[in-house]
mmCIF file of C-alpha atoms in Angstrom:
data_model
loop_
_atom_site.group_PDB
_atom_site.id
_atom_site.type_symbol
_atom_site.label_atom_id
_atom_site.label_comp_id
_atom_site.label_asym_id
_atom_site.label_seq_id
_atom_site.Cartn_x
_atom_site.Cartn_y
_atom_site.Cartn_z
ATOM 1 C CA MET A 1 -6.487 0.716 16.945
ATOM 2 C CA GLN A 2 -2.788 2.419 16.190
ATOM 3 C CA ALA A 3 -2.723 4.560 13.442
ATOM 4 C CA GLY A 4 -1.252 2.912 9.854
ATOM 5 C CA THR A 5 -3.441 -0.093 10.048
ATOM 6 C CA LEU A 6 -6.805 -0.887 8.278
ATOM 7 C CA ASP A 7 -9.615 -3.217 10.103
ATOM 8 C CA ARG A 8 -12.320 -4.986 8.429
ATOM 9 C CA ASP A 9 -14.731 -2.385 9.758
ATOM 10 C CA VAL A 10 -13.230 0.443 8.190
ATOM 11 C CA GLN A 11 -12.765 -1.510 5.176
ATOM 12 C CA GLY A 12 -16.468 -2.385 5.061
ATOM 13 C CA ARG A 13 -17.500 1.026 5.644
ATOM 14 C CA VAL A 14 -15.534 2.315 2.707
ATOM 15 C CA ALA A 15 -16.983 -0.283 0.472
ATOM 16 C CA SER A 16 -20.394 0.513 1.525
ATOM 17 C CA VAL A 17 -20.222 4.108 0.576
ATOM 18 C CA ASN A 18 -18.634 3.671 -2.671
ATOM 19 C CA THR A 19 -21.044 0.656 -4.043
ATOM 20 C CA ALA A 20 -23.944 1.977 -2.742
ATOM 21 C CA ARG A 21 -24.039 4.580 -5.460
ATOM 22 C CA ASN A 22 -23.871 1.996 -8.201
ATOM 23 C CA PRO A 23 -24.473 -1.821 -7.527
ATOM 24 C CA GLN A 24 -22.849 -2.974 -10.418
ATOM 25 C CA SER A 25 -19.968 -5.353 -10.459
ATOM 26 C CA CYS A 26 -17.038 -3.532 -8.498
ATOM 27 C CA TRP A 27 -13.130 -3.325 -8.500
ATOM 28 C CA ARG A 28 -11.520 -3.502 -5.235
ATOM 29 C CA VAL A 29 -8.662 -0.784 -5.461
ATOM 30 C CA PHE A 30 -6.017 1.660 -3.364
ATOM 31 C CA VAL A 31 -3.986 4.085 -4.508
ATOM 32 C CA ALA A 32 -0.154 3.370 -4.027
ATOM 33 C CA LEU A 33 3.516 4.087 -4.506
ATOM 34 C CA TRP A 34 4.947 1.293 -6.698
ATOM 35 C CA PRO A 35 8.763 0.350 -6.189
ATOM 36 C CA PRO A 36 10.963 -0.890 -9.058
ATOM 37 C CA ARG A 37 11.532 -4.563 -8.616
ATOM 38 C CA SER A 38 15.316 -4.087 -6.996
ATOM 39 C CA VAL A 39 13.620 -2.266 -4.282
ATOM 40 C CA GLN A 40 10.924 -5.001 -3.570
ATOM 41 C CA ARG A 41 13.853 -7.390 -3.801
ATOM 42 C CA GLN A 42 15.450 -5.534 -0.926
ATOM 43 C CA MET A 43 12.493 -4.887 1.341
ATOM 44 C CA PHE A 44 11.814 -8.895 0.590
ATOM 45 C CA LEU A 45 15.078 -9.671 1.887
ATOM 46 C CA LEU A 46 14.959 -7.666 4.710
ATOM 47 C CA GLY A 47 11.546 -9.032 5.639
ATOM 48 C CA HIS A 48 13.003 -12.887 5.225
ATOM 49 C CA ARG A 49 15.710 -12.153 7.610
ATOM 50 C CA LEU A 50 12.883 -10.833 10.134
ATOM 51 C CA GLN A 51 10.811 -13.674 10.276
ATOM 52 C CA ARG A 52 13.529 -15.055 12.677
ATOM 53 C CA TYR A 53 11.952 -12.496 15.426
ATOM 54 C CA ALA A 54 8.575 -12.776 14.610
ATOM 55 C CA GLU A 55 6.248 -15.837 15.572
ATOM 56 C CA ARG A 56 3.678 -17.218 13.072
ATOM 57 C CA ALA A 57 4.854 -14.700 10.422
ATOM 58 C CA ARG A 58 3.647 -14.446 6.605
ATOM 59 C CA LEU A 59 6.211 -13.132 4.528
ATOM 60 C CA VAL A 60 4.736 -10.864 1.934
ATOM 61 C CA PRO A 61 5.680 -11.644 -1.719
ATOM 62 C CA ALA A 62 8.216 -9.340 -3.270
ATOM 63 C CA GLU A 63 5.877 -8.294 -5.995
ATOM 64 C CA ARG A 64 2.979 -7.097 -3.475
ATOM 65 C CA LEU A 65 5.321 -4.784 -1.680
ATOM 66 C CA HIS A 66 4.030 -1.037 -2.064
ATOM 67 C CA LEU A 67 3.303 2.044 0.240
ATOM 68 C CA THR A 68 -0.415 2.599 0.142
ATOM 69 C CA LEU A 69 -1.524 6.470 0.101
ATOM 70 C CA ALA A 70 -5.236 6.051 0.248
ATOM 71 C CA PHE A 71 -7.439 2.721 0.476
ATOM 72 C CA ILE A 72 -10.423 3.272 -1.513
ATOM 73 C CA GLY A 73 -12.201 -0.305 -1.352
ATOM 74 C CA THR A 74 -14.688 -1.122 -3.824
ATOM 75 C CA VAL A 75 -15.788 1.016 -6.883
ATOM 76 C CA VAL A 76 -17.400 0.411 -10.277
ATOM 77 C CA PRO A 77 -15.353 -0.182 -13.022
ATOM 78 C CA ALA A 78 -15.809 3.245 -14.538
ATOM 79 C CA SER A 79 -14.998 5.218 -11.417
ATOM 80 C CA ALA A 80 -11.484 3.321 -10.886
ATOM 81 C CA VAL A 81 -10.421 4.627 -14.510
ATOM 82 C CA GLU A 82 -11.549 8.128 -14.003
ATOM 83 C CA VAL A 83 -9.585 7.882 -10.698
ATOM 84 C CA ALA A 84 -6.821 6.657 -12.602
ATOM 85 C CA ARG A 85 -6.867 9.403 -15.444
ATOM 86 C CA LYS A 86 -6.750 11.978 -12.488
ATOM 87 C CA LEU A 87 -3.626 10.526 -10.928
ATOM 88 C CA ARG A 88 -2.229 10.597 -14.238
ATOM 89 C CA THR A 89 -2.579 14.501 -13.857
ATOM 90 C CA LEU A 90 -1.360 15.243 -10.689
ATOM 91 C CA ASP A 91 2.012 17.484 -10.348
ATOM 92 C CA SER A 92 3.754 14.690 -8.323
ATOM 93 C CA PRO A 93 7.784 15.114 -9.117
ATOM 94 C CA PRO A 94 10.265 12.311 -8.196
ATOM 95 C CA PHE A 95 11.900 12.428 -4.637
ATOM 96 C CA GLU A 96 14.182 9.867 -2.987
ATOM 97 C CA TRP A 97 12.676 8.096 0.399
ATOM 98 C CA VAL A 98 15.015 6.287 2.512
ATOM 99 C CA LEU A 99 13.504 3.580 4.551
ATOM 100 C CA ASP A 100 15.273 2.757 7.211
ATOM 101 C CA ARG A 101 13.139 1.781 10.620
ATOM 102 C CA ILE A 102 11.446 -1.158 11.415
ATOM 103 C CA GLY A 103 7.971 -1.312 13.511
ATOM 104 C CA TYR A 104 5.199 -3.347 14.485
ATOM 105 C CA PHE A 105 1.388 -2.562 14.590
ATOM 106 C CA ALA A 106 0.073 -5.193 17.234
ATOM 107 C CA GLY A 107 -3.699 -4.469 16.290
ATOM 108 C CA ALA A 108 -2.875 -5.570 12.673
ATOM 109 C CA GLN A 109 -0.450 -8.106 13.678
ATOM 110 C CA VAL A 110 2.270 -6.721 11.056
ATOM 111 C CA VAL A 111 5.836 -5.900 10.917
ATOM 112 C CA TRP A 112 6.664 -2.883 8.722
ATOM 113 C CA LEU A 113 9.640 -0.869 7.232
ATOM 114 C CA GLY A 114 9.254 2.751 7.008
ATOM 115 C CA GLY A 115 11.557 6.046 7.134
ATOM 116 C CA GLU A 116 11.565 9.488 8.066
ATOM 117 C CA PRO A 117 7.748 11.169 6.613
ATOM 118 C CA ILE A 118 9.734 13.730 4.678
ATOM 119 C CA VAL A 119 7.488 16.585 2.818
ATOM 120 C CA PRO A 120 7.477 15.154 -0.854
ATOM 121 C CA LEU A 121 5.671 12.098 0.141
ATOM 122 C CA ILE A 122 3.163 13.625 2.673
ATOM 123 C CA SER A 123 2.535 16.114 -0.084
ATOM 124 C CA CYS A 124 1.646 13.411 -2.602
ATOM 125 C CA ALA A 125 -0.169 11.551 0.027
ATOM 126 C CA GLY A 126 -2.233 14.816 0.372
ATOM 127 C CA ALA A 127 -2.794 15.719 -3.381
ATOM 128 C CA VAL A 128 -3.902 11.659 -3.575
ATOM 129 C CA ARG A 129 -6.588 12.355 -0.962
ATOM 130 C CA GLU A 130 -7.470 16.005 -2.091
ATOM 131 C CA ALA A 131 -8.387 14.658 -5.748
ATOM 132 C CA LEU A 132 -10.454 11.740 -4.099
ATOM 133 C CA GLN A 133 -12.336 14.312 -2.486
ATOM 134 C CA CYS A 134 -12.801 16.545 -5.139
ATOM 135 C CA MET A 135 -14.086 13.366 -6.954
ATOM 136 C CA ASN A 136 -16.505 12.230 -4.293
ATOM 137 C CA ILE A 137 -14.714 9.064 -4.023
ATOM 138 C CA ALA A 138 -14.827 7.620 -0.593
ATOM 139 C CA PHE A 139 -11.713 6.504 1.205
ATOM 140 C CA ASP A 140 -10.040 5.903 4.828
ATOM 141 C CA ASN A 141 -9.083 9.098 5.605
ATOM 142 C CA ARG A 142 -7.381 8.351 8.798
ATOM 143 C CA PRO A 143 -4.159 10.123 9.148
ATOM 144 C CA PHE A 144 -1.054 8.855 6.596
ATOM 145 C CA VAL A 145 1.492 6.953 8.383
ATOM 146 C CA PRO A 146 3.774 5.815 5.468
ATOM 147 C CA HIS A 147 4.709 2.161 5.924
ATOM 148 C CA VAL A 148 5.243 -0.740 3.511
ATOM 149 C CA THR A 149 4.378 -3.919 5.651
ATOM 150 C CA LEU A 150 6.681 -6.865 5.293
ATOM 151 C CA LEU A 151 5.341 -9.224 7.443
ATOM 152 C CA ARG A 152 1.891 -10.257 8.268
ATOM 153 C CA ASP A 153 -0.042 -12.335 11.086
ATOM 154 C CA VAL A 154 2.504 -11.874 13.592
ATOM 155 C CA THR A 155 1.275 -12.886 16.762
ATOM 156 C CA GLY A 156 4.672 -12.152 18.761
ATOM 157 C CA TRP A 157 7.586 -9.410 17.706
ATOM 158 C CA LYS A 158 10.827 -9.644 19.255
ATOM 159 C CA GLY A 159 11.559 -5.979 18.204
ATOM 160 C CA ASP A 160 14.586 -5.444 20.204
ATOM 161 C CA GLN A 161 16.267 -8.086 19.055
ATOM 162 C CA ALA A 162 15.737 -7.571 15.390
ATOM 163 C CA ALA A 163 16.970 -4.024 15.608
ATOM 164 C CA PRO A 164 20.523 -4.971 14.075
ATOM 165 C CA CYS A 165 18.870 -5.924 11.041
ATOM 166 C CA THR A 166 17.574 -2.934 9.906
ATOM 167 C CA GLU A 167 19.420 -1.567 6.851
ATOM 168 C CA ALA A 168 18.812 1.573 4.685
ATOM 169 C CA ILE A 169 17.150 1.040 1.422
ATOM 170 C CA VAL A 170 16.829 3.998 -0.806
ATOM 171 C CA TRP A 171 13.764 4.334 -2.758
ATOM 172 C CA ARG A 172 13.426 6.658 -6.158
ATOM 173 C CA CYS A 173 9.281 7.294 -5.675
ATOM 174 C CA HIS A 174 7.564 7.980 -8.986
ATOM 175 C CA ARG A 175 3.961 8.849 -9.784
ATOM 176 C CA PRO A 176 1.346 7.422 -7.493
ATOM 177 C CA ILE A 177 -0.755 4.811 -9.459
ATOM 178 C CA LEU A 178 -4.301 2.990 -8.989
ATOM 179 C CA VAL A 179 -4.158 -0.274 -7.962
ATOM 180 C CA ARG A 180 -6.643 -3.204 -8.038
ATOM 181 C CA SER A 181 -6.164 -6.159 -5.948
ATOM 182 C CA GLU A 182 -8.027 -9.562 -7.926
ATOM 183 C CA GLN A 183 -8.309 -13.051 -6.563
ATOM 184 C CA VAL A 184 -6.979 -15.707 -9.149
ATOM 185 C CA ALA A 185 -6.900 -19.256 -7.965
ATOM 186 C CA GLY A 186 -7.543 -18.712 -4.694
ATOM 187 C CA SER A 187 -4.291 -15.905 -4.254
ATOM 188 C CA PHE A 188 -4.525 -12.382 -4.723
ATOM 189 C CA ARG A 189 -3.004 -10.391 -6.955
ATOM 190 C CA TYR A 190 -2.119 -6.719 -7.646
ATOM 191 C CA VAL A 191 -2.864 -5.158 -11.092
ATOM 192 C CA PRO A 192 -2.507 -1.538 -11.930
ATOM 193 C CA VAL A 193 -5.838 0.083 -13.294
ATOM 194 C CA THR A 194 -5.153 2.350 -16.306
ATOM 195 C CA ASP A 195 -7.096 4.571 -18.629
ATOM 196 C CA ASN A 196 -7.570 2.207 -21.526
ATOM 197 C CA PRO A 197 -11.061 1.007 -22.432
ATOM 198 C CA ALA A 198 -10.401 -2.313 -20.542
ATOM 199 C CA GLY A 199 -9.134 -0.778 -17.276
ATOM 200 C CA ILE A 200 -6.633 -3.167 -16.557
ATOM 201 C CA SER A 201 -3.172 -3.450 -17.565
ATOM 202 C CA GLU A 202 -1.333 -6.742 -17.066
#
């Protein structure tokens, strides 16, 4: 399987390690950098234009576009809140990341947007993963390949024809956050986990 993809087997193994510690009701979470809405909109419009070069592609909604730093899987709510608190203490100064390349993971059937793996970005991901290890929180620890998924369920990709559609997007990245994936009315949405008693901020 190609780097940067997350198959169901890995998700299942990560989840089983975390939930084995406590059988309570769990949350499905991951650590991410979250773009401002203006950048999400740019990414979404680019994905929309790229659909014509992909077969049976499903466009990722603008509000779900993000960069995953570490996929954790399922954890109990108390652990999720502790991770959120830990992330707030990390030394993570803002930096600019230029996204100027399109790629395709055939195994995962996704078209993605990415950029140069600059030092501040790699350092940020490394700090997040080190913090999770210190907390004994299991996560998918394969090499970090920074990318934002634009299209899913892509069965065929005409990348050579899509090249002219590529345009640089400048994203000023801020502090990493913990995000919860929850199902509402048959669809998924992402909400940030905070360190308040409820654990969720809408």
